[in-house]
mmCIF file of C-alpha atoms in Angstrom:
data_model
loop_
_atom_site.group_PDB
_atom_site.id
_atom_site.type_symbol
_atom_site.label_atom_id
_atom_site.label_comp_id
_atom_site.label_asym_id
_atom_site.label_seq_id
_atom_site.Cartn_x
_atom_site.Cartn_y
_atom_site.Cartn_z
ATOM 1 C CA MET A 1 -87.088 -30.384 -3.509
ATOM 2 C CA THR A 2 -86.125 -26.813 -2.571
ATOM 3 C CA THR A 3 -88.666 -24.557 -0.854
ATOM 4 C CA HIS A 4 -88.358 -20.816 -1.615
ATOM 5 C CA ARG A 5 -89.391 -18.429 1.214
ATOM 6 C CA SER A 6 -91.585 -15.572 0.191
ATOM 7 C CA PRO A 7 -89.895 -12.159 0.352
ATOM 8 C CA ALA A 8 -93.138 -10.811 1.789
ATOM 9 C CA ALA A 9 -92.221 -11.974 5.311
ATOM 10 C CA PRO A 10 -89.046 -9.877 5.817
ATOM 11 C CA VAL A 11 -90.627 -6.940 4.002
ATOM 12 C CA GLY A 12 -93.634 -7.168 6.311
ATOM 13 C CA ARG A 13 -91.420 -7.235 9.386
ATOM 14 C CA THR A 14 -89.477 -4.221 8.126
ATOM 15 C CA VAL A 15 -92.676 -2.254 7.607
ATOM 16 C CA ARG A 16 -93.904 -3.140 11.091
ATOM 17 C CA ILE A 17 -90.597 -2.142 12.658
ATOM 18 C CA LEU A 18 -90.600 1.187 10.828
ATOM 19 C CA ARG A 19 -94.233 1.790 11.748
ATOM 20 C CA VAL A 20 -93.604 1.117 15.442
ATOM 21 C CA THR A 21 -90.421 3.195 15.434
ATOM 22 C CA SER A 22 -92.242 6.124 13.807
ATOM 23 C CA ALA A 23 -95.089 5.771 16.287
ATOM 24 C CA VAL A 24 -92.832 5.720 19.343
ATOM 25 C CA LEU A 25 -90.690 8.658 18.190
ATOM 26 C CA ALA A 26 -93.742 10.659 17.125
ATOM 27 C CA SER A 27 -95.382 9.997 20.506
ATOM 28 C CA PHE A 28 -92.317 11.203 22.404
ATOM 29 C CA LEU A 29 -91.953 14.361 20.310
ATOM 30 C CA ALA A 30 -95.686 15.039 20.469
ATOM 31 C CA PHE A 31 -95.645 14.852 24.268
ATOM 32 C CA LEU A 32 -92.658 17.210 24.395
ATOM 33 C CA VAL A 33 -94.006 19.884 22.055
ATOM 34 C CA LEU A 34 -97.498 19.709 23.532
ATOM 35 C CA ALA A 35 -96.103 20.326 27.026
ATOM 36 C CA VAL A 36 -93.932 23.211 25.791
ATOM 37 C CA VAL A 37 -96.631 24.951 23.761
ATOM 38 C CA LEU A 38 -99.349 24.522 26.379
ATOM 39 C CA GLY A 39 -96.980 25.755 29.077
ATOM 40 C CA ALA A 40 -95.997 28.780 27.001
ATOM 41 C CA TYR A 41 -99.633 29.805 26.595
ATOM 42 C CA VAL A 42 -100.836 28.771 30.071
ATOM 43 C CA PRO A 43 -97.972 29.167 32.588
ATOM 44 C CA ALA A 44 -100.292 28.103 35.420
ATOM 45 C CA ILE A 45 -100.104 24.474 34.258
ATOM 46 C CA PRO A 46 -97.836 22.555 36.685
ATOM 47 C CA LYS A 47 -94.398 21.652 35.277
ATOM 48 C CA ALA A 48 -95.389 22.501 31.697
ATOM 49 C CA GLY A 49 -95.790 26.102 32.850
ATOM 50 C CA VAL A 50 -92.139 26.051 33.919
ATOM 51 C CA ILE A 51 -90.520 24.639 30.780
ATOM 52 C CA GLY A 52 -93.020 26.108 28.306
ATOM 53 C CA PRO A 53 -92.150 29.800 28.676
ATOM 54 C CA VAL A 54 -88.418 28.998 28.685
ATOM 55 C CA LEU A 55 -88.278 26.698 25.644
ATOM 56 C CA GLY A 56 -91.323 28.013 23.808
ATOM 57 C CA GLY A 57 -90.390 31.634 24.481
ATOM 58 C CA GLN A 58 -86.743 31.374 23.464
ATOM 59 C CA TYR A 59 -86.960 28.719 20.737
ATOM 60 C CA PRO A 60 -90.425 28.918 19.145
ATOM 61 C CA PHE A 61 -89.201 28.165 15.634
ATOM 62 C CA HIS A 62 -87.172 25.195 16.836
ATOM 63 C CA ILE A 63 -90.260 23.872 18.620
ATOM 64 C CA ALA A 64 -92.310 24.354 15.443
ATOM 65 C CA LEU A 65 -89.779 22.321 13.445
ATOM 66 C CA ILE A 66 -89.795 19.527 16.013
ATOM 67 C CA ALA A 67 -93.603 19.499 15.939
ATOM 68 C CA LEU A 68 -93.612 19.245 12.146
ATOM 69 C CA VAL A 69 -91.140 16.326 12.270
ATOM 70 C CA ALA A 70 -93.463 14.604 14.751
ATOM 71 C CA ALA A 71 -96.424 15.252 12.447
ATOM 72 C CA VAL A 72 -94.609 13.651 9.514
ATOM 73 C CA LEU A 73 -93.687 10.600 11.591
ATOM 74 C CA ALA A 74 -97.264 10.293 12.843
ATOM 75 C CA ALA A 75 -98.579 10.555 9.291
ATOM 76 C CA LEU A 76 -96.239 7.735 8.209
ATOM 77 C CA ALA A 77 -97.506 5.552 11.033
ATOM 78 C CA TRP A 78 -101.065 6.489 10.058
ATOM 79 C CA ARG A 79 -100.467 5.340 6.495
ATOM 80 C CA GLY A 80 -98.769 2.245 7.843
ATOM 81 C CA GLY A 81 -101.966 1.111 9.529
ATOM 82 C CA LEU A 82 -102.142 2.949 12.868
ATOM 83 C CA VAL A 83 -105.063 4.997 11.592
ATOM 84 C CA ARG A 84 -106.790 6.328 14.705
ATOM 85 C CA TRP A 85 -103.606 6.964 16.677
ATOM 86 C CA GLY A 86 -101.806 8.459 13.692
ATOM 87 C CA ARG A 87 -104.672 10.809 12.921
ATOM 88 C CA VAL A 88 -104.813 12.140 16.502
ATOM 89 C CA VAL A 89 -101.062 12.673 16.831
ATOM 90 C CA THR A 90 -100.833 14.289 13.399
ATOM 91 C CA VAL A 91 -103.536 16.780 14.320
ATOM 92 C CA VAL A 92 -102.041 17.520 17.757
ATOM 93 C CA THR A 93 -98.513 18.090 16.471
ATOM 94 C CA THR A 94 -99.715 20.215 13.578
ATOM 95 C CA LEU A 95 -101.619 22.431 16.015
ATOM 96 C CA CYS A 96 -98.527 22.627 18.215
ATOM 97 C CA ALA A 97 -96.467 23.733 15.223
ATOM 98 C CA LEU A 98 -98.995 26.465 14.470
ATOM 99 C CA GLY A 99 -99.037 27.513 18.134
ATOM 100 C CA ALA A 100 -95.256 27.805 18.205
ATOM 101 C CA LEU A 101 -95.258 29.805 14.979
ATOM 102 C CA VAL A 102 -97.793 32.204 16.494
ATOM 103 C CA ILE A 103 -95.400 32.777 19.410
ATOM 104 C CA GLY A 104 -92.610 33.478 16.949
ATOM 105 C CA GLY A 105 -94.865 35.813 14.982
ATOM 106 C CA VAL A 106 -95.864 37.808 18.066
ATOM 107 C CA GLN A 107 -92.220 38.123 19.089
ATOM 108 C CA PHE A 108 -91.209 39.133 15.572
ATOM 109 C CA ARG A 109 -93.791 41.919 15.622
ATOM 110 C CA ALA A 110 -92.447 43.091 18.993
ATOM 111 C CA ALA A 111 -88.927 43.093 17.542
ATOM 112 C CA GLN A 112 -90.074 45.165 14.587
ATOM 113 C CA ASN A 113 -91.849 47.623 16.881
ATOM 114 C CA ALA A 114 -88.618 47.993 18.844
ATOM 115 C CA GLY A 115 -86.702 48.719 15.637
ATOM 116 C CA ALA A 116 -84.557 45.592 15.857
ATOM 117 C CA ASP A 117 -82.796 44.431 12.700
ATOM 118 C CA VAL A 118 -83.843 40.806 13.137
ATOM 119 C CA SER A 119 -81.462 38.075 12.021
ATOM 120 C CA PHE A 120 -83.172 34.704 11.561
ATOM 121 C CA GLY A 121 -79.719 33.264 11.009
ATOM 122 C CA GLN A 122 -78.930 34.097 14.639
ATOM 123 C CA VAL A 123 -82.213 32.559 15.741
ATOM 124 C CA PHE A 124 -81.107 29.158 14.459
ATOM 125 C CA THR A 125 -77.318 29.302 14.750
ATOM 126 C CA GLU A 126 -76.667 31.128 18.048
ATOM 127 C CA PRO A 127 -78.793 29.527 20.765
ATOM 128 C CA ALA A 128 -76.144 30.220 23.450
ATOM 129 C CA TYR A 129 -73.664 32.959 24.289
ATOM 130 C CA PRO A 130 -71.271 33.689 21.415
ATOM 131 C CA ALA A 131 -67.612 32.795 21.749
ATOM 132 C CA THR A 132 -66.270 36.337 22.036
ATOM 133 C CA GLU A 133 -63.567 37.869 24.195
ATOM 134 C CA PRO A 134 -63.342 41.321 25.829
ATOM 135 C CA ASP A 135 -60.905 43.853 24.449
ATOM 136 C CA THR A 136 -59.202 44.022 27.826
ATOM 137 C CA THR A 137 -59.664 42.769 31.366
ATOM 138 C CA ARG A 138 -58.497 44.842 34.322
ATOM 139 C CA THR A 139 -58.748 44.859 38.109
ATOM 140 C CA TYR A 140 -60.921 47.770 39.211
ATOM 141 C CA ALA A 141 -60.737 47.208 42.986
ATOM 142 C CA SER A 142 -59.411 44.788 45.614
ATOM 143 C CA PRO A 143 -61.622 45.051 48.691
ATOM 144 C CA GLU A 144 -60.454 42.872 51.581
ATOM 145 C CA GLY A 145 -57.694 41.624 49.288
ATOM 146 C CA GLU A 146 -60.153 40.118 46.780
ATOM 147 C CA PRO A 147 -59.388 41.339 43.243
ATOM 148 C CA LEU A 148 -62.493 42.359 41.302
ATOM 149 C CA ARG A 149 -62.167 42.285 37.532
ATOM 150 C CA VAL A 150 -63.846 44.152 34.722
ATOM 151 C CA ASP A 151 -64.174 43.067 31.088
ATOM 152 C CA ALA A 152 -64.129 46.016 28.694
ATOM 153 C CA TYR A 153 -65.848 45.757 25.295
ATOM 154 C CA LEU A 154 -64.856 48.815 23.310
ATOM 155 C CA PRO A 155 -66.323 50.308 20.135
ATOM 156 C CA SER A 156 -64.301 51.410 17.184
ATOM 157 C CA GLU A 157 -63.840 55.153 16.712
ATOM 158 C CA LYS A 158 -66.331 55.071 13.853
ATOM 159 C CA GLU A 159 -69.022 53.294 15.865
ATOM 160 C CA ALA A 160 -68.391 55.495 18.899
ATOM 161 C CA GLY A 161 -69.007 58.507 16.677
ATOM 162 C CA LYS A 162 -72.348 57.121 15.541
ATOM 163 C CA ALA A 163 -73.444 56.702 19.151
ATOM 164 C CA GLY A 164 -71.892 60.001 20.290
ATOM 165 C CA LYS A 165 -73.753 63.182 21.020
ATOM 166 C CA ALA A 166 -73.391 64.604 17.532
ATOM 167 C CA GLY A 167 -72.900 61.381 15.625
ATOM 168 C CA ARG A 168 -69.435 62.422 14.456
ATOM 169 C CA THR A 169 -66.302 60.307 14.179
ATOM 170 C CA GLY A 170 -64.043 61.238 17.087
ATOM 171 C CA GLU A 171 -66.855 61.707 19.557
ATOM 172 C CA LYS A 172 -66.432 59.919 22.851
ATOM 173 C CA ALA A 173 -68.679 56.932 23.385
ATOM 174 C CA PRO A 174 -71.473 56.473 25.877
ATOM 175 C CA ALA A 175 -70.740 53.672 28.325
ATOM 176 C CA VAL A 176 -72.524 51.283 30.650
ATOM 177 C CA VAL A 177 -71.283 49.389 33.684
ATOM 178 C CA LEU A 178 -73.145 46.065 33.759
ATOM 179 C CA ALA A 179 -73.577 43.704 36.707
ATOM 180 C CA HIS A 180 -74.304 40.049 35.981
ATOM 181 C CA SER A 181 -77.198 37.927 37.208
ATOM 182 C CA GLY A 182 -77.001 34.952 39.565
ATOM 183 C CA GLY A 183 -79.058 35.581 42.680
ATOM 184 C CA PHE A 184 -76.214 37.554 44.320
ATOM 185 C CA HIS A 185 -74.189 34.348 44.785
ATOM 186 C CA THR A 186 -73.431 32.702 41.417
ATOM 187 C CA PHE A 187 -72.195 33.376 37.859
ATOM 188 C CA ASP A 188 -69.729 36.029 36.733
ATOM 189 C CA LYS A 189 -69.089 38.817 34.243
ATOM 190 C CA SER A 190 -68.528 36.419 31.322
ATOM 191 C CA ASP A 191 -72.313 35.936 31.116
ATOM 192 C CA LEU A 192 -72.470 39.452 29.662
ATOM 193 C CA ARG A 193 -70.069 38.839 26.786
ATOM 194 C CA GLY A 194 -72.728 38.587 24.092
ATOM 195 C CA THR A 195 -74.478 41.794 25.099
ATOM 196 C CA GLY A 196 -71.139 43.493 25.693
ATOM 197 C CA ARG A 197 -69.716 42.725 22.270
ATOM 198 C CA TRP A 198 -72.955 43.592 20.459
ATOM 199 C CA LEU A 199 -73.270 46.984 22.176
ATOM 200 C CA ALA A 200 -69.612 47.750 21.483
ATOM 201 C CA ASP A 201 -70.135 46.910 17.809
ATOM 202 C CA HIS A 202 -72.938 49.485 17.863
ATOM 203 C CA GLY A 203 -70.964 52.261 19.524
ATOM 204 C CA VAL A 204 -71.402 51.792 23.278
ATOM 205 C CA ALA A 205 -68.504 50.951 25.596
ATOM 206 C CA VAL A 206 -69.428 48.151 27.985
ATOM 207 C CA PHE A 207 -67.730 47.387 31.292
ATOM 208 C CA ALA A 208 -68.945 44.018 32.600
ATOM 209 C CA VAL A 209 -67.950 43.691 36.236
ATOM 210 C CA ASP A 210 -67.580 41.034 38.863
ATOM 211 C CA TYR A 211 -68.692 41.868 42.400
ATOM 212 C CA ARG A 212 -68.319 40.055 45.688
ATOM 213 C CA LEU A 213 -70.626 37.044 45.750
ATOM 214 C CA ALA A 214 -72.553 36.035 48.824
ATOM 215 C CA ARG A 215 -71.743 32.839 50.687
ATOM 216 C CA SER A 216 -73.323 31.138 53.670
ATOM 217 C CA ASP A 217 -70.589 32.654 55.853
ATOM 218 C CA ARG A 218 -70.453 36.011 54.039
ATOM 219 C CA PRO A 219 -73.537 38.081 53.265
ATOM 220 C CA THR A 220 -72.766 40.868 50.794
ATOM 221 C CA TRP A 221 -75.681 43.275 51.261
ATOM 222 C CA ASN A 222 -73.157 45.939 52.352
ATOM 223 C CA LYS A 223 -70.360 44.813 50.018
ATOM 224 C CA ALA A 224 -71.745 44.256 46.498
ATOM 225 C CA PRO A 225 -73.278 47.762 46.233
ATOM 226 C CA GLN A 226 -69.918 49.203 47.317
ATOM 227 C CA ASP A 227 -68.282 47.207 44.528
ATOM 228 C CA LEU A 228 -70.543 48.832 41.935
ATOM 229 C CA VAL A 229 -69.717 52.254 43.388
ATOM 230 C CA SER A 230 -66.026 51.402 42.933
ATOM 231 C CA ALA A 231 -66.632 50.145 39.382
ATOM 232 C CA LEU A 232 -68.494 53.317 38.421
ATOM 233 C CA SER A 233 -65.706 55.440 39.895
ATOM 234 C CA TRP A 234 -63.027 53.385 38.086
ATOM 235 C CA VAL A 235 -64.706 53.785 34.698
ATOM 236 C CA ARG A 236 -65.001 57.532 35.159
ATOM 237 C CA LYS A 237 -61.345 57.808 36.210
ATOM 238 C CA ASN A 238 -60.243 55.841 33.131
ATOM 239 C CA ALA A 239 -62.707 57.435 30.721
ATOM 240 C CA ASP A 240 -60.054 59.113 28.587
ATOM 241 C CA GLU A 241 -58.077 55.892 28.171
ATOM 242 C CA TYR A 242 -61.146 54.092 26.824
ATOM 243 C CA GLY A 243 -62.653 56.973 24.851
ATOM 244 C CA VAL A 244 -65.680 57.255 27.125
ATOM 245 C CA ASP A 245 -67.868 60.297 27.680
ATOM 246 C CA ARG A 246 -67.847 60.799 31.475
ATOM 247 C CA SER A 247 -71.246 62.440 31.399
ATOM 248 C CA ARG A 248 -72.844 59.422 29.728
ATOM 249 C CA VAL A 249 -71.789 56.539 31.971
ATOM 250 C CA SER A 250 -74.796 54.424 32.930
ATOM 251 C CA LEU A 251 -75.208 51.622 35.456
ATOM 252 C CA GLY A 252 -77.266 48.498 34.847
ATOM 253 C CA GLY A 253 -77.598 44.803 35.306
ATOM 254 C CA MET A 254 -79.564 41.634 34.800
ATOM 255 C CA SER A 255 -81.733 40.021 37.496
ATOM 256 C CA ALA A 256 -79.853 40.343 40.807
ATOM 257 C CA GLY A 257 -77.360 42.548 38.969
ATOM 258 C CA GLY A 258 -80.232 44.838 38.023
ATOM 259 C CA THR A 259 -81.316 44.987 41.657
ATOM 260 C CA LEU A 260 -77.779 45.973 42.679
ATOM 261 C CA ALA A 261 -77.476 48.528 39.883
ATOM 262 C CA MET A 262 -80.737 50.299 40.688
ATOM 263 C CA ASN A 263 -80.126 50.215 44.437
ATOM 264 C CA THR A 264 -76.601 51.598 44.025
ATOM 265 C CA ALA A 265 -77.559 54.292 41.522
ATOM 266 C CA TYR A 266 -80.537 55.536 43.509
ATOM 267 C CA ARG A 267 -78.595 55.567 46.789
ATOM 268 C CA LEU A 268 -75.812 57.555 45.146
ATOM 269 C CA HIS A 269 -78.426 60.085 44.080
ATOM 270 C CA ASN A 270 -80.065 60.115 47.516
ATOM 271 C CA GLY A 271 -76.723 60.393 49.317
ATOM 272 C CA THR A 272 -77.155 57.192 51.341
ATOM 273 C CA ILE A 273 -74.062 55.361 50.072
ATOM 274 C CA GLU A 274 -70.446 56.497 49.823
ATOM 275 C CA ALA A 275 -67.321 55.058 48.294
ATOM 276 C CA ALA A 276 -65.322 52.819 50.614
ATOM 277 C CA ASP A 277 -62.085 54.296 49.221
ATOM 278 C CA GLY A 278 -61.596 57.656 47.588
ATOM 279 C CA ALA A 279 -64.168 60.176 46.449
ATOM 280 C CA THR A 280 -67.761 59.078 45.966
ATOM 281 C CA PRO A 281 -68.677 59.281 42.256
ATOM 282 C CA GLU A 282 -71.618 61.187 40.895
ATOM 283 C CA PRO A 283 -74.755 59.125 40.176
ATOM 284 C CA PRO A 284 -74.805 57.428 36.752
ATOM 285 C CA ALA A 285 -76.413 59.153 33.795
ATOM 286 C CA SER A 286 -79.102 56.455 33.640
ATOM 287 C CA VAL A 287 -80.035 53.130 35.187
ATOM 288 C CA ILE A 288 -81.021 49.790 33.601
ATOM 289 C CA GLY A 289 -82.778 46.853 35.198
ATOM 290 C CA PHE A 290 -83.361 43.732 33.109
ATOM 291 C CA TYR A 291 -85.864 41.475 34.914
ATOM 292 C CA PRO A 292 -84.711 42.878 38.277
ATOM 293 C CA GLY A 293 -85.844 42.132 41.787
ATOM 294 C CA THR A 294 -87.274 45.455 42.904
ATOM 295 C CA ASP A 295 -87.952 44.414 46.520
ATOM 296 C CA VAL A 296 -85.680 41.861 48.196
ATOM 297 C CA ARG A 297 -88.322 41.262 50.861
ATOM 298 C CA GLN A 298 -90.733 40.256 48.108
ATOM 299 C CA MET A 299 -88.090 37.944 46.655
ATOM 300 C CA TRP A 300 -87.915 36.180 50.016
ATOM 301 C CA LYS A 301 -91.698 36.028 50.338
ATOM 302 C CA ASP A 302 -92.339 34.681 46.812
ATOM 303 C CA ASP A 303 -89.679 31.944 47.084
ATOM 304 C CA VAL A 304 -89.653 31.191 43.342
ATOM 305 C CA THR A 305 -86.745 29.321 41.730
ATOM 306 C CA GLY A 306 -84.370 30.044 44.586
ATOM 307 C CA THR A 307 -85.270 33.674 45.338
ATOM 308 C CA ARG A 308 -85.624 33.025 49.077
ATOM 309 C CA GLU A 309 -82.226 31.351 49.277
ATOM 310 C CA ALA A 310 -80.708 34.216 47.302
ATOM 311 C CA ALA A 311 -82.243 36.830 49.591
ATOM 312 C CA GLU A 312 -81.033 35.063 52.734
ATOM 313 C CA LEU A 313 -77.502 34.551 51.414
ATOM 314 C CA PHE A 314 -77.343 38.181 50.347
ATOM 315 C CA THR A 315 -78.639 39.692 53.591
ATOM 316 C CA GLY A 316 -77.467 37.050 56.043
ATOM 317 C CA GLY A 317 -80.912 36.039 57.217
ATOM 318 C CA THR A 318 -84.655 36.541 56.968
ATOM 319 C CA PRO A 319 -86.640 39.805 56.781
ATOM 320 C CA GLN A 320 -87.658 39.233 60.392
ATOM 321 C CA GLU A 321 -84.020 38.936 61.482
ATOM 322 C CA HIS A 322 -82.663 41.822 59.400
ATOM 323 C CA PRO A 323 -85.478 44.192 58.398
ATOM 324 C CA ASP A 324 -83.097 47.136 58.044
ATOM 325 C CA ARG A 325 -80.848 45.249 55.625
ATOM 326 C CA TYR A 326 -83.793 44.236 53.456
ATOM 327 C CA ARG A 327 -84.988 47.845 53.313
ATOM 328 C CA GLU A 328 -81.538 49.169 52.510
ATOM 329 C CA VAL A 329 -80.907 46.868 49.534
ATOM 330 C CA SER A 330 -84.404 47.112 47.971
ATOM 331 C CA PRO A 331 -84.794 49.702 45.183
ATOM 332 C CA THR A 332 -88.403 50.253 46.263
ATOM 333 C CA GLY A 333 -87.111 52.065 49.340
ATOM 334 C CA ASP A 334 -85.182 54.621 47.261
ATOM 335 C CA VAL A 335 -87.923 56.003 45.025
ATOM 336 C CA ARG A 336 -87.584 59.795 45.015
ATOM 337 C CA ALA A 337 -88.062 62.686 42.615
ATOM 338 C CA GLY A 338 -85.042 63.510 40.476
ATOM 339 C CA LEU A 339 -83.645 59.972 40.093
ATOM 340 C CA PRO A 340 -81.705 59.156 36.895
ATOM 341 C CA ARG A 341 -83.499 57.975 33.763
ATOM 342 C CA THR A 342 -84.459 54.345 34.206
ATOM 343 C CA LEU A 343 -85.092 51.461 31.819
ATOM 344 C CA LEU A 344 -86.983 48.397 33.043
ATOM 345 C CA VAL A 345 -87.308 45.322 30.807
ATOM 346 C CA VAL A 346 -89.199 42.188 31.857
ATOM 347 C CA GLY A 347 -90.832 39.183 30.236
ATOM 348 C CA ASP A 348 -94.578 38.769 30.505
ATOM 349 C CA ARG A 349 -94.060 35.145 31.649
ATOM 350 C CA ASP A 350 -91.429 35.912 34.300
ATOM 351 C CA ARG A 351 -92.079 33.996 37.527
ATOM 352 C CA SER A 352 -89.106 35.375 39.489
ATOM 353 C CA ALA A 353 -89.314 39.076 38.670
ATOM 354 C CA ARG A 354 -93.059 39.139 38.112
ATOM 355 C CA PRO A 355 -94.064 41.618 35.393
ATOM 356 C CA GLU A 356 -96.711 43.287 37.540
ATOM 357 C CA THR A 357 -94.074 43.900 40.218
ATOM 358 C CA VAL A 358 -91.601 45.430 37.777
ATOM 359 C CA THR A 359 -94.192 47.546 35.972
ATOM 360 C CA GLY A 360 -95.645 48.629 39.323
ATOM 361 C CA PHE A 361 -92.188 49.799 40.383
ATOM 362 C CA GLY A 362 -91.847 51.688 37.119
ATOM 363 C CA ASP A 363 -95.206 53.348 37.674
ATOM 364 C CA ALA A 364 -94.052 54.432 41.153
ATOM 365 C CA LEU A 365 -90.985 56.059 39.578
ATOM 366 C CA ARG A 366 -93.137 57.827 37.028
ATOM 367 C CA ARG A 367 -95.419 59.201 39.724
ATOM 368 C CA LYS A 368 -92.332 60.876 41.204
ATOM 369 C CA GLY A 369 -91.545 62.400 37.823
ATOM 370 C CA VAL A 370 -88.637 60.070 36.998
ATOM 371 C CA ASP A 371 -88.110 59.529 33.270
ATOM 372 C CA THR A 372 -88.881 55.795 33.150
ATOM 373 C CA GLU A 373 -89.202 53.434 30.219
ATOM 374 C CA ILE A 374 -90.955 50.100 30.839
ATOM 375 C CA ARG A 375 -90.801 47.345 28.245
ATOM 376 C CA GLU A 376 -92.621 44.025 28.631
ATOM 377 C CA LEU A 377 -91.593 41.336 26.143
ATOM 378 C CA PRO A 378 -94.167 38.772 24.952
ATOM 379 C CA PHE A 379 -93.815 35.059 25.762
ATOM 380 C CA ALA A 380 -90.597 35.782 27.659
ATOM 381 C CA GLU A 381 -89.478 34.190 30.923
ATOM 382 C CA HIS A 382 -86.737 35.213 33.342
ATOM 383 C CA ALA A 383 -83.299 35.570 31.722
ATOM 384 C CA PHE A 384 -84.910 35.768 28.276
ATOM 385 C CA ASP A 385 -81.584 36.930 26.817
ATOM 386 C CA ASP A 386 -79.730 33.722 27.715
ATOM 387 C CA ALA A 387 -80.438 32.458 24.196
ATOM 388 C CA TYR A 388 -78.314 35.043 22.382
ATOM 389 C CA GLY A 389 -79.933 34.616 18.974
ATOM 390 C CA SER A 390 -83.554 34.458 20.165
ATOM 391 C CA LEU A 391 -86.016 37.102 19.073
ATOM 392 C CA THR A 392 -86.468 38.295 22.657
ATOM 393 C CA SER A 393 -82.715 38.670 23.056
ATOM 394 C CA GLN A 394 -82.362 40.580 19.785
ATOM 395 C CA THR A 395 -85.272 42.809 20.790
ATOM 396 C CA SER A 396 -83.910 43.540 24.254
ATOM 397 C CA ARG A 397 -80.478 44.452 22.890
ATOM 398 C CA GLN A 398 -82.040 46.983 20.541
ATOM 399 C CA ILE A 399 -84.116 48.465 23.372
ATOM 400 C CA LEU A 400 -80.977 48.772 25.506
ATOM 401 C CA LEU A 401 -78.959 50.347 22.693
ATOM 402 C CA ASP A 402 -81.652 52.932 21.934
ATOM 403 C CA PHE A 403 -81.900 53.837 25.617
ATOM 404 C CA LEU A 404 -78.140 54.263 26.058
ATOM 405 C CA THR A 405 -77.671 56.312 22.882
ATOM 406 C CA LYS A 406 -80.723 58.534 23.263
ATOM 407 C CA ASP A 407 -79.853 62.240 23.167
ATOM 408 C CA THR A 408 -81.559 63.689 26.266
ATOM 409 C CA ARG A 409 -80.240 67.226 25.933
#
């Protein structure tokens, strides 16, 4: 006599396996998105307040999608019999999705207010730097036998005309010399390729430069600013070759690069720095600091995400050991009347270049009558433009373009 096994047994096991799998995956995703969203809204929360502003601020729509996937998985587990657990996780992940979408909505409004032509395609398809190359790479100086290179991103004649003084084809382009981030001791000019290519496509010539990086045996407090002086001088000397308007060459940078750019530009204006070789160039037409350290002593004191190490490598020691060096390299010590136009951009969740520090520095410039623009981006952490396609990155590029092409006559 043959006994037939009921098909209900394997079907039941399959359902249980799927239910458990959905529950485990939903739990993991729920924990992740909850930590990110809570951290984005409340940066004071330990650990979550570190990853939340970074992931939630740069990828809010991605986080919303992940939360919705978790909600669907939790709902399946709920229907499969895990009623109480499934209900709770479904509610939590749905709320997280809504919270992430609110972040995206706030950032979208900020982008619109800045006049950015938002591309949601970029938001989802370009989470990192684009694979672009400079139009040319040259050596602009070789201090102590170390060649320093510059990547040039050049606009077409048509785009240069749009950004020129009169908006005519054939006009020379405005230009900006940009210094990269990296705490004075890491990274290089290639980090600026996305911004460089985008600005060039919109009519601004970009010269992304390397500068001497600090090491434990080589502080560069008196070297890196000299490198930016040399870079500024080189661009002006080669302005005709690259179709650049000499009177509209600006100097800027990101993070530590912004600190160097502001310090160098202001000291050129104040007459407290000279070129190591050749004639000292005139101060730049304007200055840009994206999430910059405005006071290197404060960087050392705060000791957030490596700022103390960066300050000590850069200056060769502590503020107590080298107070004069710290004063010399801090833009706060160079605030005077008559400084070049200045743009300051910072995220409202920045822990390294705290927004109140950057805006306070901008207010100090304004009190001296310096034409200063301060922009604070919502739900944005330090290096908010690392995610090239993010809303904060698209917004900041538009702000930078408008500043560089503004007719100040």
